[in-house]
Amino acid sequence: MALALQLSAAAAAAAPPIGLPGCNTTCGNVRVPYPFGINPGCHWPGLYLNCDRNHDPPRLLIGDGTLRVTNISLKDTTVRVMRTGPIINVTGDSISEGWTNASFGRGFTAHGYLLSSGNELVVLGCNVVAMLLADGVGVKAPGSIGGCASLCSMAYGGDINSIDVYGPIRGQQCTGTSGCCQSSVTSVANPPSRVQAKRLYTGSDTVDEMQAPLNVFVAETGWIQQLTSLHDVQEVPFLLGWSVTQGVRPRPQRIDDDLTRCDDDVRGKLCKSGHSYCWTGYQAPGYTCECEHGYDGNPYLAGPGGCQG
């Protein structure tokens, strides 16, 4: 037993660092790799995260503090966060006329994060349509980056077929015909702004149909298939995309520039590992670093914590 503990301790001590020297790189059970950080001097500008130690276990928070971080991926340039409940949750007459609107994204877009394409819009309700809108560019109006219609067909005896209004059978897709639909989210450089939903009048408009609840989520792709019951939902996961936008020169905007290539100044300042490269990415407003093929580690760090073969 003593030998096993010694070997375990030695293995832990030999683990390569994921952050700057002297910096705390965990909050609760979440690892916080550089360029993110939770202490002064331990993060790149703009990538500070708050570790709320008033909870047990501590909670890692992002943006305005309404989102809880559960995972940070340097390789995929994503942050997995949890949001409390649905974006829209209404019942009955409150969705009988006009559009129901709910803001979405201000808690993280104001801090430089975008919505990843690894998400989908999920709508649970009878004969309703919902859309996720992104901010426009210049004078352009907000555009839809995801949307679907959730219908409830008439079953035998005149009742509506709404078996998925409280969540589909585990493992099944939301087909859009029994109270649930899902739509992929388009990855765009514009931040998401709001979700809107509206009832579709079918001509039947039964009491059951009118009283069926409407719930709209933006969730990580596949989340709805893992759901046992809508009543069990407390937090909903979704993915954010990130890049380094502060402390470096802005990305070139001329159309004759290679917009995937970082200049030497940015690369040398940001990507510290000798086996890393810098890129601007697709639809990203800033820069990110990656390890070269065949190497793994943290491309933002020099030394043993960097990209190793």
PDB file of C-alpha atoms in Angstrom:
ATOM      1  CA  MET A   1       0.000   0.000   0.000  1.00  0.00           C
ATOM      2  CA  ALA A   2       2.792   2.424   0.931  1.00  0.00           C
ATOM      3  CA  LEU A   3       4.645   1.626  -2.314  1.00  0.00           C
ATOM      4  CA  ALA A   4       1.487   2.223  -4.352  1.00  0.00           C
ATOM      5  CA  LEU A   5       0.963   5.596  -2.701  1.00  0.00           C
ATOM      6  CA  GLN A   6       4.578   6.557  -3.361  1.00  0.00           C
ATOM      7  CA  LEU A   7       4.279   5.591  -7.036  1.00  0.00           C
ATOM      8  CA  SER A   8       1.039   7.530  -7.338  1.00  0.00           C
ATOM      9  CA  ALA A   9       2.596  10.599  -5.748  1.00  0.00           C
ATOM     10  CA  ALA A  10       5.625  10.338  -8.044  1.00  0.00           C
ATOM     11  CA  ALA A  11       3.383  10.096 -11.118  1.00  0.00           C
ATOM     12  CA  ALA A  12       1.424  13.145 -10.005  1.00  0.00           C
ATOM     13  CA  ALA A  13       4.636  15.087  -9.376  1.00  0.00           C
ATOM     14  CA  ALA A  14       5.899  14.182 -12.864  1.00  0.00           C
ATOM     15  CA  ALA A  15       2.745  15.427 -14.615  1.00  0.00           C
ATOM     16  CA  PRO A  16       3.602  18.324 -16.939  1.00  0.00           C
ATOM     17  CA  PRO A  17       2.335  21.749 -15.851  1.00  0.00           C
ATOM     18  CA  ILE A  18      -0.705  23.233 -17.582  1.00  0.00           C
ATOM     19  CA  GLY A  19      -0.295  26.765 -16.242  1.00  0.00           C
ATOM     20  CA  LEU A  20       2.313  29.371 -15.407  1.00  0.00           C
ATOM     21  CA  PRO A  21       4.694  28.710 -12.477  1.00  0.00           C
ATOM     22  CA  GLY A  22       3.117  29.328  -9.082  1.00  0.00           C
ATOM     23  CA  CYS A  23      -0.420  29.505 -10.487  1.00  0.00           C
ATOM     24  CA  ASN A  24      -3.416  27.518  -9.290  1.00  0.00           C
ATOM     25  CA  THR A  25      -4.752  25.467 -12.215  1.00  0.00           C
ATOM     26  CA  THR A  26      -7.791  23.788 -10.674  1.00  0.00           C
ATOM     27  CA  CYS A  27     -11.171  24.961  -9.423  1.00  0.00           C
ATOM     28  CA  GLY A  28     -13.200  22.177  -7.893  1.00  0.00           C
ATOM     29  CA  ASN A  29     -12.834  19.283 -10.346  1.00  0.00           C
ATOM     30  CA  VAL A  30     -12.127  21.500 -13.400  1.00  0.00           C
ATOM     31  CA  ARG A  31      -8.613  21.941 -14.810  1.00  0.00           C
ATOM     32  CA  VAL A  32      -7.767  25.506 -15.845  1.00  0.00           C
ATOM     33  CA  PRO A  33      -4.959  25.535 -18.452  1.00  0.00           C
ATOM     34  CA  TYR A  34      -3.114  28.684 -19.490  1.00  0.00           C
ATOM     35  CA  PRO A  35      -3.955  31.043 -21.271  1.00  0.00           C
ATOM     36  CA  PHE A  36      -6.972  30.840 -18.908  1.00  0.00           C
ATOM     37  CA  GLY A  37      -6.397  31.552 -15.248  1.00  0.00           C
ATOM     38  CA  ILE A  38      -8.077  32.248 -11.921  1.00  0.00           C
ATOM     39  CA  ASN A  39      -5.403  34.365 -10.191  1.00  0.00           C
ATOM     40  CA  PRO A  40      -3.852  37.749 -11.052  1.00  0.00           C
ATOM     41  CA  GLY A  41      -0.884  37.321 -13.391  1.00  0.00           C
ATOM     42  CA  CYS A  42      -1.913  33.764 -14.253  1.00  0.00           C
ATOM     43  CA  HIS A  43      -4.003  34.353 -17.381  1.00  0.00           C
ATOM     44  CA  TRP A  44      -3.770  36.053 -20.745  1.00  0.00           C
ATOM     45  CA  PRO A  45      -5.688  39.361 -20.865  1.00  0.00           C
ATOM     46  CA  GLY A  46      -9.401  38.701 -21.352  1.00  0.00           C
ATOM     47  CA  LEU A  47      -9.290  35.030 -20.288  1.00  0.00           C
ATOM     48  CA  TYR A  48      -9.825  35.412 -16.557  1.00  0.00           C
ATOM     49  CA  LEU A  49     -12.205  32.933 -14.896  1.00  0.00           C
ATOM     50  CA  ASN A  50     -13.732  33.277 -11.439  1.00  0.00           C
ATOM     51  CA  CYS A  51     -13.424  30.397  -8.967  1.00  0.00           C
ATOM     52  CA  ASP A  52     -16.336  30.740  -6.558  1.00  0.00           C
ATOM     53  CA  ARG A  53     -15.204  28.939  -3.404  1.00  0.00           C
ATOM     54  CA  ASN A  54     -18.426  29.672  -1.554  1.00  0.00           C
ATOM     55  CA  HIS A  55     -19.758  26.390  -2.968  1.00  0.00           C
ATOM     56  CA  ASP A  56     -18.726  22.821  -2.230  1.00  0.00           C
ATOM     57  CA  PRO A  57     -17.174  21.891  -4.585  1.00  0.00           C
ATOM     58  CA  PRO A  58     -16.032  25.300  -5.861  1.00  0.00           C
ATOM     59  CA  ARG A  59     -17.641  26.543  -9.092  1.00  0.00           C
ATOM     60  CA  LEU A  60     -15.688  27.895 -12.053  1.00  0.00           C
ATOM     61  CA  LEU A  61     -17.613  30.814 -13.590  1.00  0.00           C
ATOM     62  CA  ILE A  62     -17.306  32.659 -16.880  1.00  0.00           C
ATOM     63  CA  GLY A  63     -18.485  36.009 -18.201  1.00  0.00           C
ATOM     64  CA  ASP A  64     -21.093  37.641 -15.971  1.00  0.00           C
ATOM     65  CA  GLY A  65     -21.124  34.651 -13.591  1.00  0.00           C
ATOM     66  CA  THR A  66     -24.367  33.059 -14.833  1.00  0.00           C
ATOM     67  CA  LEU A  67     -22.527  30.210 -16.597  1.00  0.00           C
ATOM     68  CA  ARG A  68     -20.624  27.414 -14.867  1.00  0.00           C
ATOM     69  CA  VAL A  69     -17.565  25.995 -16.656  1.00  0.00           C
ATOM     70  CA  THR A  70     -17.139  22.205 -16.684  1.00  0.00           C
ATOM     71  CA  ASN A  71     -14.363  21.780 -19.270  1.00  0.00           C
ATOM     72  CA  ILE A  72     -11.799  23.824 -21.210  1.00  0.00           C
ATOM     73  CA  SER A  73     -10.353  22.384 -24.427  1.00  0.00           C
ATOM     74  CA  LEU A  74      -7.259  23.987 -25.903  1.00  0.00           C
ATOM     75  CA  LYS A  75      -7.266  21.584 -28.841  1.00  0.00           C
ATOM     76  CA  ASP A  76     -10.880  22.258 -29.854  1.00  0.00           C
ATOM     77  CA  THR A  77     -10.806  25.904 -28.651  1.00  0.00           C
ATOM     78  CA  THR A  78     -14.063  25.371 -26.765  1.00  0.00           C
ATOM     79  CA  VAL A  79     -15.323  25.964 -23.246  1.00  0.00           C
ATOM     80  CA  ARG A  80     -18.169  23.746 -22.018  1.00  0.00           C
ATOM     81  CA  VAL A  81     -20.563  25.650 -19.783  1.00  0.00           C
ATOM     82  CA  MET A  82     -23.789  24.942 -17.912  1.00  0.00           C
ATOM     83  CA  ARG A  83     -26.807  27.250 -17.927  1.00  0.00           C
ATOM     84  CA  THR A  84     -29.727  26.999 -15.498  1.00  0.00           C
ATOM     85  CA  GLY A  85     -32.981  25.849 -17.144  1.00  0.00           C
ATOM     86  CA  PRO A  86     -34.473  26.652 -20.563  1.00  0.00           C
ATOM     87  CA  ILE A  87     -34.152  29.972 -22.377  1.00  0.00           C
ATOM     88  CA  ILE A  88     -37.919  30.121 -22.939  1.00  0.00           C
ATOM     89  CA  ASN A  89     -40.389  28.420 -20.597  1.00  0.00           C
ATOM     90  CA  VAL A  90     -44.027  29.465 -21.026  1.00  0.00           C
ATOM     91  CA  THR A  91     -47.444  27.813 -21.008  1.00  0.00           C
ATOM     92  CA  GLY A  92     -50.911  28.459 -22.388  1.00  0.00           C
ATOM     93  CA  ASP A  93     -52.160  31.919 -23.305  1.00  0.00           C
ATOM     94  CA  SER A  94     -48.748  33.533 -22.835  1.00  0.00           C
ATOM     95  CA  ILE A  95     -47.698  32.106 -26.207  1.00  0.00           C
ATOM     96  CA  SER A  96     -51.067  32.436 -27.953  1.00  0.00           C
ATOM     97  CA  GLU A  97     -50.326  35.741 -29.688  1.00  0.00           C
ATOM     98  CA  GLY A  98     -47.234  37.230 -31.319  1.00  0.00           C
ATOM     99  CA  TRP A  99     -43.618  36.319 -30.701  1.00  0.00           C
ATOM    100  CA  THR A 100     -42.166  35.412 -27.331  1.00  0.00           C
ATOM    101  CA  ASN A 101     -38.611  36.774 -27.082  1.00  0.00           C
ATOM    102  CA  ALA A 102     -35.789  35.998 -24.666  1.00  0.00           C
ATOM    103  CA  SER A 103     -32.270  37.422 -24.750  1.00  0.00           C
ATOM    104  CA  PHE A 104     -29.421  34.963 -25.111  1.00  0.00           C
ATOM    105  CA  GLY A 105     -25.682  35.366 -25.200  1.00  0.00           C
ATOM    106  CA  ARG A 106     -25.055  38.693 -23.494  1.00  0.00           C
ATOM    107  CA  GLY A 107     -23.511  36.957 -20.490  1.00  0.00           C
ATOM    108  CA  PHE A 108     -20.672  35.553 -22.620  1.00  0.00           C
ATOM    109  CA  THR A 109     -20.549  37.487 -25.911  1.00  0.00           C
ATOM    110  CA  ALA A 110     -19.707  40.666 -24.009  1.00  0.00           C
ATOM    111  CA  HIS A 111     -16.566  38.842 -22.843  1.00  0.00           C
ATOM    112  CA  GLY A 112     -15.421  37.794 -26.324  1.00  0.00           C
ATOM    113  CA  TYR A 113     -16.874  34.284 -26.561  1.00  0.00           C
ATOM    114  CA  LEU A 114     -18.927  32.953 -29.480  1.00  0.00           C
ATOM    115  CA  LEU A 115     -21.404  30.110 -29.769  1.00  0.00           C
ATOM    116  CA  SER A 116     -19.807  26.927 -31.116  1.00  0.00           C
ATOM    117  CA  SER A 117     -21.300  24.947 -33.995  1.00  0.00           C
ATOM    118  CA  GLY A 118     -21.315  21.947 -31.637  1.00  0.00           C
ATOM    119  CA  ASN A 119     -24.726  23.055 -30.340  1.00  0.00           C
ATOM    120  CA  GLU A 120     -28.322  22.764 -31.427  1.00  0.00           C
ATOM    121  CA  LEU A 121     -31.642  24.476 -30.828  1.00  0.00           C
ATOM    122  CA  VAL A 122     -34.169  22.206 -29.100  1.00  0.00           C
ATOM    123  CA  VAL A 123     -37.882  23.044 -29.021  1.00  0.00           C
ATOM    124  CA  LEU A 124     -40.456  21.164 -26.936  1.00  0.00           C
ATOM    125  CA  GLY A 125     -44.067  22.195 -27.494  1.00  0.00           C
ATOM    126  CA  CYS A 126     -47.195  21.718 -29.591  1.00  0.00           C
ATOM    127  CA  ASN A 127     -47.455  23.523 -32.938  1.00  0.00           C
ATOM    128  CA  VAL A 128     -44.818  26.160 -32.261  1.00  0.00           C
ATOM    129  CA  VAL A 129     -41.825  27.512 -34.148  1.00  0.00           C
ATOM    130  CA  ALA A 130     -38.641  28.899 -32.579  1.00  0.00           C
ATOM    131  CA  MET A 131     -35.504  30.568 -33.934  1.00  0.00           C
ATOM    132  CA  LEU A 132     -32.085  31.500 -32.593  1.00  0.00           C
ATOM    133  CA  LEU A 133     -31.032  34.916 -33.898  1.00  0.00           C
ATOM    134  CA  ALA A 134     -27.569  36.410 -34.280  1.00  0.00           C
ATOM    135  CA  ASP A 135     -26.692  40.088 -34.268  1.00  0.00           C
ATOM    136  CA  GLY A 136     -26.589  41.763 -37.652  1.00  0.00           C
ATOM    137  CA  VAL A 137     -23.552  43.385 -39.202  1.00  0.00           C
ATOM    138  CA  GLY A 138     -23.724  47.099 -39.894  1.00  0.00           C
ATOM    139  CA  VAL A 139     -27.262  47.936 -40.952  1.00  0.00           C
ATOM    140  CA  LYS A 140     -28.242  44.327 -41.494  1.00  0.00           C
ATOM    141  CA  ALA A 141     -31.006  42.950 -39.276  1.00  0.00           C
ATOM    142  CA  PRO A 142     -30.372  39.969 -36.981  1.00  0.00           C
ATOM    143  CA  GLY A 143     -30.397  36.693 -38.876  1.00  0.00           C
ATOM    144  CA  SER A 144     -31.497  33.191 -37.945  1.00  0.00           C
ATOM    145  CA  ILE A 145     -28.694  30.728 -37.187  1.00  0.00           C
ATOM    146  CA  GLY A 146     -31.013  27.907 -36.119  1.00  0.00           C
ATOM    147  CA  GLY A 147     -34.698  27.136 -36.019  1.00  0.00           C
ATOM    148  CA  CYS A 148     -37.371  24.452 -36.293  1.00  0.00           C
ATOM    149  CA  ALA A 149     -41.095  23.805 -35.879  1.00  0.00           C
ATOM    150  CA  SER A 150     -42.454  21.398 -33.273  1.00  0.00           C
ATOM    151  CA  LEU A 151     -45.833  19.945 -34.270  1.00  0.00           C
ATOM    152  CA  CYS A 152     -48.373  17.763 -32.481  1.00  0.00           C
ATOM    153  CA  SER A 153     -50.488  15.604 -34.771  1.00  0.00           C
ATOM    154  CA  MET A 154     -53.998  14.465 -33.927  1.00  0.00           C
ATOM    155  CA  ALA A 155     -54.153  10.974 -32.477  1.00  0.00           C
ATOM    156  CA  TYR A 156     -57.093   8.537 -32.414  1.00  0.00           C
ATOM    157  CA  GLY A 157     -60.088   9.979 -30.557  1.00  0.00           C
ATOM    158  CA  GLY A 158     -59.167  13.601 -31.233  1.00  0.00           C
ATOM    159  CA  ASP A 159     -56.364  13.847 -28.689  1.00  0.00           C
ATOM    160  CA  ILE A 160     -53.072  15.439 -29.664  1.00  0.00           C
ATOM    161  CA  ASN A 161     -49.937  13.337 -30.010  1.00  0.00           C
ATOM    162  CA  SER A 162     -47.622  15.217 -27.638  1.00  0.00           C
ATOM    163  CA  ILE A 163     -45.535  12.449 -26.102  1.00  0.00           C
ATOM    164  CA  ASP A 164     -42.259  14.398 -26.469  1.00  0.00           C
ATOM    165  CA  VAL A 165     -43.399  17.722 -24.942  1.00  0.00           C
ATOM    166  CA  TYR A 166     -41.680  16.732 -21.682  1.00  0.00           C
ATOM    167  CA  GLY A 167     -38.679  15.188 -23.421  1.00  0.00           C
ATOM    168  CA  PRO A 168     -38.327  12.461 -26.078  1.00  0.00           C
ATOM    169  CA  ILE A 169     -37.818   8.814 -25.257  1.00  0.00           C
ATOM    170  CA  ARG A 170     -34.154   8.447 -24.293  1.00  0.00           C
ATOM    171  CA  GLY A 171     -31.954   7.926 -27.352  1.00  0.00           C
ATOM    172  CA  GLN A 172     -34.545   9.006 -29.922  1.00  0.00           C
ATOM    173  CA  GLN A 173     -34.388  12.029 -32.199  1.00  0.00           C
ATOM    174  CA  CYS A 174     -36.862  14.892 -31.945  1.00  0.00           C
ATOM    175  CA  THR A 175     -38.680  14.409 -35.241  1.00  0.00           C
ATOM    176  CA  GLY A 176     -40.831  17.544 -35.024  1.00  0.00           C
ATOM    177  CA  THR A 177     -44.111  15.617 -35.213  1.00  0.00           C
ATOM    178  CA  SER A 178     -44.885  14.684 -31.616  1.00  0.00           C
ATOM    179  CA  GLY A 179     -43.986  17.729 -29.575  1.00  0.00           C
ATOM    180  CA  CYS A 180     -40.237  18.083 -30.047  1.00  0.00           C
ATOM    181  CA  CYS A 181     -37.805  19.268 -32.745  1.00  0.00           C
ATOM    182  CA  GLN A 182     -34.089  20.046 -32.943  1.00  0.00           C
ATOM    183  CA  SER A 183     -31.958  22.093 -35.310  1.00  0.00           C
ATOM    184  CA  SER A 184     -28.220  22.470 -35.756  1.00  0.00           C
ATOM    185  CA  VAL A 185     -26.714  25.887 -35.034  1.00  0.00           C
ATOM    186  CA  THR A 186     -24.752  27.618 -37.774  1.00  0.00           C
ATOM    187  CA  SER A 187     -21.310  28.827 -36.742  1.00  0.00           C
ATOM    188  CA  VAL A 188     -20.990  32.532 -37.526  1.00  0.00           C
ATOM    189  CA  ALA A 189     -18.698  35.314 -36.382  1.00  0.00           C
ATOM    190  CA  ASN A 190     -21.689  37.326 -35.161  1.00  0.00           C
ATOM    191  CA  PRO A 191     -22.715  36.796 -31.528  1.00  0.00           C
ATOM    192  CA  PRO A 192     -26.135  35.257 -30.758  1.00  0.00           C
ATOM    193  CA  SER A 193     -28.607  37.808 -29.456  1.00  0.00           C
ATOM    194  CA  ARG A 194     -31.964  36.224 -28.666  1.00  0.00           C
ATOM    195  CA  VAL A 195     -34.368  33.329 -29.061  1.00  0.00           C
ATOM    196  CA  GLN A 196     -37.910  33.874 -30.265  1.00  0.00           C
ATOM    197  CA  ALA A 197     -40.896  31.525 -30.472  1.00  0.00           C
ATOM    198  CA  LYS A 198     -44.437  31.698 -31.772  1.00  0.00           C
ATOM    199  CA  ARG A 199     -47.473  29.439 -31.790  1.00  0.00           C
ATOM    200  CA  LEU A 200     -48.642  28.080 -35.146  1.00  0.00           C
ATOM    201  CA  TYR A 201     -52.419  28.026 -35.545  1.00  0.00           C
ATOM    202  CA  THR A 202     -53.515  24.736 -37.028  1.00  0.00           C
ATOM    203  CA  GLY A 203     -57.279  25.121 -37.157  1.00  0.00           C
ATOM    204  CA  SER A 204     -57.845  22.545 -34.432  1.00  0.00           C
ATOM    205  CA  ASP A 205     -56.390  24.518 -31.488  1.00  0.00           C
ATOM    206  CA  THR A 206     -57.665  22.114 -28.859  1.00  0.00           C
ATOM    207  CA  VAL A 207     -57.500  22.917 -25.160  1.00  0.00           C
ATOM    208  CA  ASP A 208     -54.706  20.377 -24.690  1.00  0.00           C
ATOM    209  CA  GLU A 209     -52.753  21.905 -27.538  1.00  0.00           C
ATOM    210  CA  MET A 210     -53.149  25.453 -26.245  1.00  0.00           C
ATOM    211  CA  GLN A 211     -52.125  24.467 -22.707  1.00  0.00           C
ATOM    212  CA  ALA A 212     -49.076  22.425 -23.695  1.00  0.00           C
ATOM    213  CA  PRO A 213     -45.883  24.003 -22.307  1.00  0.00           C
ATOM    214  CA  LEU A 214     -43.241  25.509 -24.565  1.00  0.00           C
ATOM    215  CA  ASN A 215     -39.585  25.025 -23.676  1.00  0.00           C
ATOM    216  CA  VAL A 216     -36.699  26.203 -25.843  1.00  0.00           C
ATOM    217  CA  PHE A 217     -33.062  25.300 -25.193  1.00  0.00           C
ATOM    218  CA  VAL A 218     -29.692  25.952 -26.797  1.00  0.00           C
ATOM    219  CA  ALA A 219     -27.762  22.830 -25.856  1.00  0.00           C
ATOM    220  CA  GLU A 220     -24.711  20.781 -26.726  1.00  0.00           C
ATOM    221  CA  THR A 221     -25.460  18.502 -29.681  1.00  0.00           C
ATOM    222  CA  GLY A 222     -26.948  15.220 -28.457  1.00  0.00           C
ATOM    223  CA  TRP A 223     -27.978  16.504 -25.028  1.00  0.00           C
ATOM    224  CA  ILE A 224     -31.692  16.012 -25.620  1.00  0.00           C
ATOM    225  CA  GLN A 225     -31.147  12.337 -26.489  1.00  0.00           C
ATOM    226  CA  GLN A 226     -29.606  11.755 -23.045  1.00  0.00           C
ATOM    227  CA  LEU A 227     -32.487  13.414 -21.211  1.00  0.00           C
ATOM    228  CA  THR A 228     -34.694  11.134 -19.126  1.00  0.00           C
ATOM    229  CA  SER A 229     -37.383  13.706 -18.313  1.00  0.00           C
ATOM    230  CA  LEU A 230     -37.764  17.461 -18.682  1.00  0.00           C
ATOM    231  CA  HIS A 231     -38.692  17.547 -15.000  1.00  0.00           C
ATOM    232  CA  ASP A 232     -35.126  16.469 -14.173  1.00  0.00           C
ATOM    233  CA  VAL A 233     -33.477  19.393 -15.977  1.00  0.00           C
ATOM    234  CA  GLN A 234     -31.551  21.727 -13.691  1.00  0.00           C
ATOM    235  CA  GLU A 235     -28.626  22.766 -15.892  1.00  0.00           C
ATOM    236  CA  VAL A 236     -28.170  22.611 -19.662  1.00  0.00           C
ATOM    237  CA  PRO A 237     -24.715  22.252 -21.296  1.00  0.00           C
ATOM    238  CA  PHE A 238     -23.558  24.133 -24.367  1.00  0.00           C
ATOM    239  CA  LEU A 239     -20.229  24.942 -26.014  1.00  0.00           C
ATOM    240  CA  LEU A 240     -18.533  28.296 -26.467  1.00  0.00           C
ATOM    241  CA  GLY A 241     -15.768  29.078 -28.918  1.00  0.00           C
ATOM    242  CA  TRP A 242     -12.872  31.290 -27.854  1.00  0.00           C
ATOM    243  CA  SER A 243      -9.725  32.932 -29.190  1.00  0.00           C
ATOM    244  CA  VAL A 244      -7.142  35.430 -27.955  1.00  0.00           C
ATOM    245  CA  THR A 245      -8.232  38.941 -28.862  1.00  0.00           C
ATOM    246  CA  GLN A 246      -6.510  41.130 -26.259  1.00  0.00           C
ATOM    247  CA  GLY A 247      -2.811  41.901 -25.861  1.00  0.00           C
ATOM    248  CA  VAL A 248      -2.052  41.250 -29.564  1.00  0.00           C
ATOM    249  CA  ARG A 249      -2.429  43.311 -32.697  1.00  0.00           C
ATOM    250  CA  PRO A 250      -5.837  43.025 -34.422  1.00  0.00           C
ATOM    251  CA  ARG A 251      -6.296  40.500 -37.180  1.00  0.00           C
ATOM    252  CA  PRO A 252      -5.599  41.822 -40.711  1.00  0.00           C
ATOM    253  CA  GLN A 253      -8.722  42.708 -42.626  1.00  0.00           C
ATOM    254  CA  ARG A 254      -7.392  43.167 -46.176  1.00  0.00           C
ATOM    255  CA  ILE A 255      -8.760  40.568 -48.562  1.00  0.00           C
ATOM    256  CA  ASP A 256      -5.292  39.924 -50.022  1.00  0.00           C
ATOM    257  CA  ASP A 257      -3.975  38.760 -46.627  1.00  0.00           C
ATOM    258  CA  ASP A 258      -3.833  35.111 -45.631  1.00  0.00           C
ATOM    259  CA  LEU A 259      -6.401  35.295 -42.837  1.00  0.00           C
ATOM    260  CA  THR A 260      -5.381  31.897 -41.451  1.00  0.00           C
ATOM    261  CA  ARG A 261      -1.754  32.909 -40.852  1.00  0.00           C
ATOM    262  CA  CYS A 262      -0.424  34.801 -37.838  1.00  0.00           C
ATOM    263  CA  ASP A 263       2.452  37.210 -38.326  1.00  0.00           C
ATOM    264  CA  ASP A 264       5.743  36.477 -36.573  1.00  0.00           C
ATOM    265  CA  ASP A 265       5.125  39.038 -33.833  1.00  0.00           C
ATOM    266  CA  VAL A 266       1.812  37.472 -32.767  1.00  0.00           C
ATOM    267  CA  ARG A 267       3.121  33.925 -33.053  1.00  0.00           C
ATOM    268  CA  GLY A 268       6.219  34.651 -30.959  1.00  0.00           C
ATOM    269  CA  LYS A 269       4.211  36.469 -28.323  1.00  0.00           C
ATOM    270  CA  LEU A 270       1.417  33.928 -27.980  1.00  0.00           C
ATOM    271  CA  CYS A 271       2.585  30.431 -28.974  1.00  0.00           C
ATOM    272  CA  LYS A 272       5.507  29.728 -26.630  1.00  0.00           C
ATOM    273  CA  SER A 273       6.106  26.043 -27.403  1.00  0.00           C
ATOM    274  CA  GLY A 274       8.767  25.288 -30.000  1.00  0.00           C
ATOM    275  CA  HIS A 275       6.485  22.697 -31.609  1.00  0.00           C
ATOM    276  CA  SER A 276       3.401  24.880 -31.982  1.00  0.00           C
ATOM    277  CA  TYR A 277       1.884  27.035 -34.672  1.00  0.00           C
ATOM    278  CA  CYS A 278      -0.470  29.995 -34.644  1.00  0.00           C
ATOM    279  CA  TRP A 279      -3.634  30.468 -36.645  1.00  0.00           C
ATOM    280  CA  THR A 280      -6.633  32.757 -36.807  1.00  0.00           C
ATOM    281  CA  GLY A 281      -9.178  29.998 -37.309  1.00  0.00           C
ATOM    282  CA  TYR A 282     -12.491  30.072 -39.088  1.00  0.00           C
ATOM    283  CA  GLN A 283     -15.014  32.679 -37.913  1.00  0.00           C
ATOM    284  CA  ALA A 284     -12.834  33.433 -34.875  1.00  0.00           C
ATOM    285  CA  PRO A 285     -12.170  37.098 -34.036  1.00  0.00           C
ATOM    286  CA  GLY A 286      -8.658  36.493 -32.680  1.00  0.00           C
ATOM    287  CA  TYR A 287      -5.797  34.005 -32.583  1.00  0.00           C
ATOM    288  CA  THR A 288      -5.217  30.502 -31.213  1.00  0.00           C
ATOM    289  CA  CYS A 289      -2.244  28.142 -30.938  1.00  0.00           C
ATOM    290  CA  GLU A 290      -2.028  24.420 -31.682  1.00  0.00           C
ATOM    291  CA  CYS A 291       0.607  21.741 -31.268  1.00  0.00           C
ATOM    292  CA  GLU A 292       2.222  20.427 -34.438  1.00  0.00           C
ATOM    293  CA  HIS A 293       1.103  17.032 -35.724  1.00  0.00           C
ATOM    294  CA  GLY A 294       2.474  14.262 -33.506  1.00  0.00           C
ATOM    295  CA  TYR A 295       2.857  16.542 -30.497  1.00  0.00           C
ATOM    296  CA  ASP A 296       0.581  17.028 -27.489  1.00  0.00           C
ATOM    297  CA  GLY A 297       0.504  19.482 -24.618  1.00  0.00           C
ATOM    298  CA  ASN A 298      -0.099  23.185 -24.068  1.00  0.00           C
ATOM    299  CA  PRO A 299       1.109  25.244 -27.060  1.00  0.00           C
ATOM    300  CA  TYR A 300       0.888  28.436 -24.980  1.00  0.00           C
ATOM    301  CA  LEU A 301       3.654  27.231 -22.629  1.00  0.00           C
ATOM    302  CA  ALA A 302       7.402  26.803 -23.078  1.00  0.00           C
ATOM    303  CA  GLY A 303       9.333  23.947 -21.501  1.00  0.00           C
ATOM    304  CA  PRO A 304       7.875  20.659 -20.229  1.00  0.00           C
ATOM    305  CA  GLY A 305       4.315  21.968 -20.217  1.00  0.00           C
ATOM    306  CA  GLY A 306       4.447  22.750 -23.944  1.00  0.00           C
ATOM    307  CA  CYS A 307       3.949  20.491 -26.956  1.00  0.00           C
ATOM    308  CA  GLN A 308       5.773  17.189 -26.443  1.00  0.00           C
ATOM    309  CA  GLY A 309       6.299  14.386 -28.946  1.00  0.00           C
TER     310      GLY A 309
END
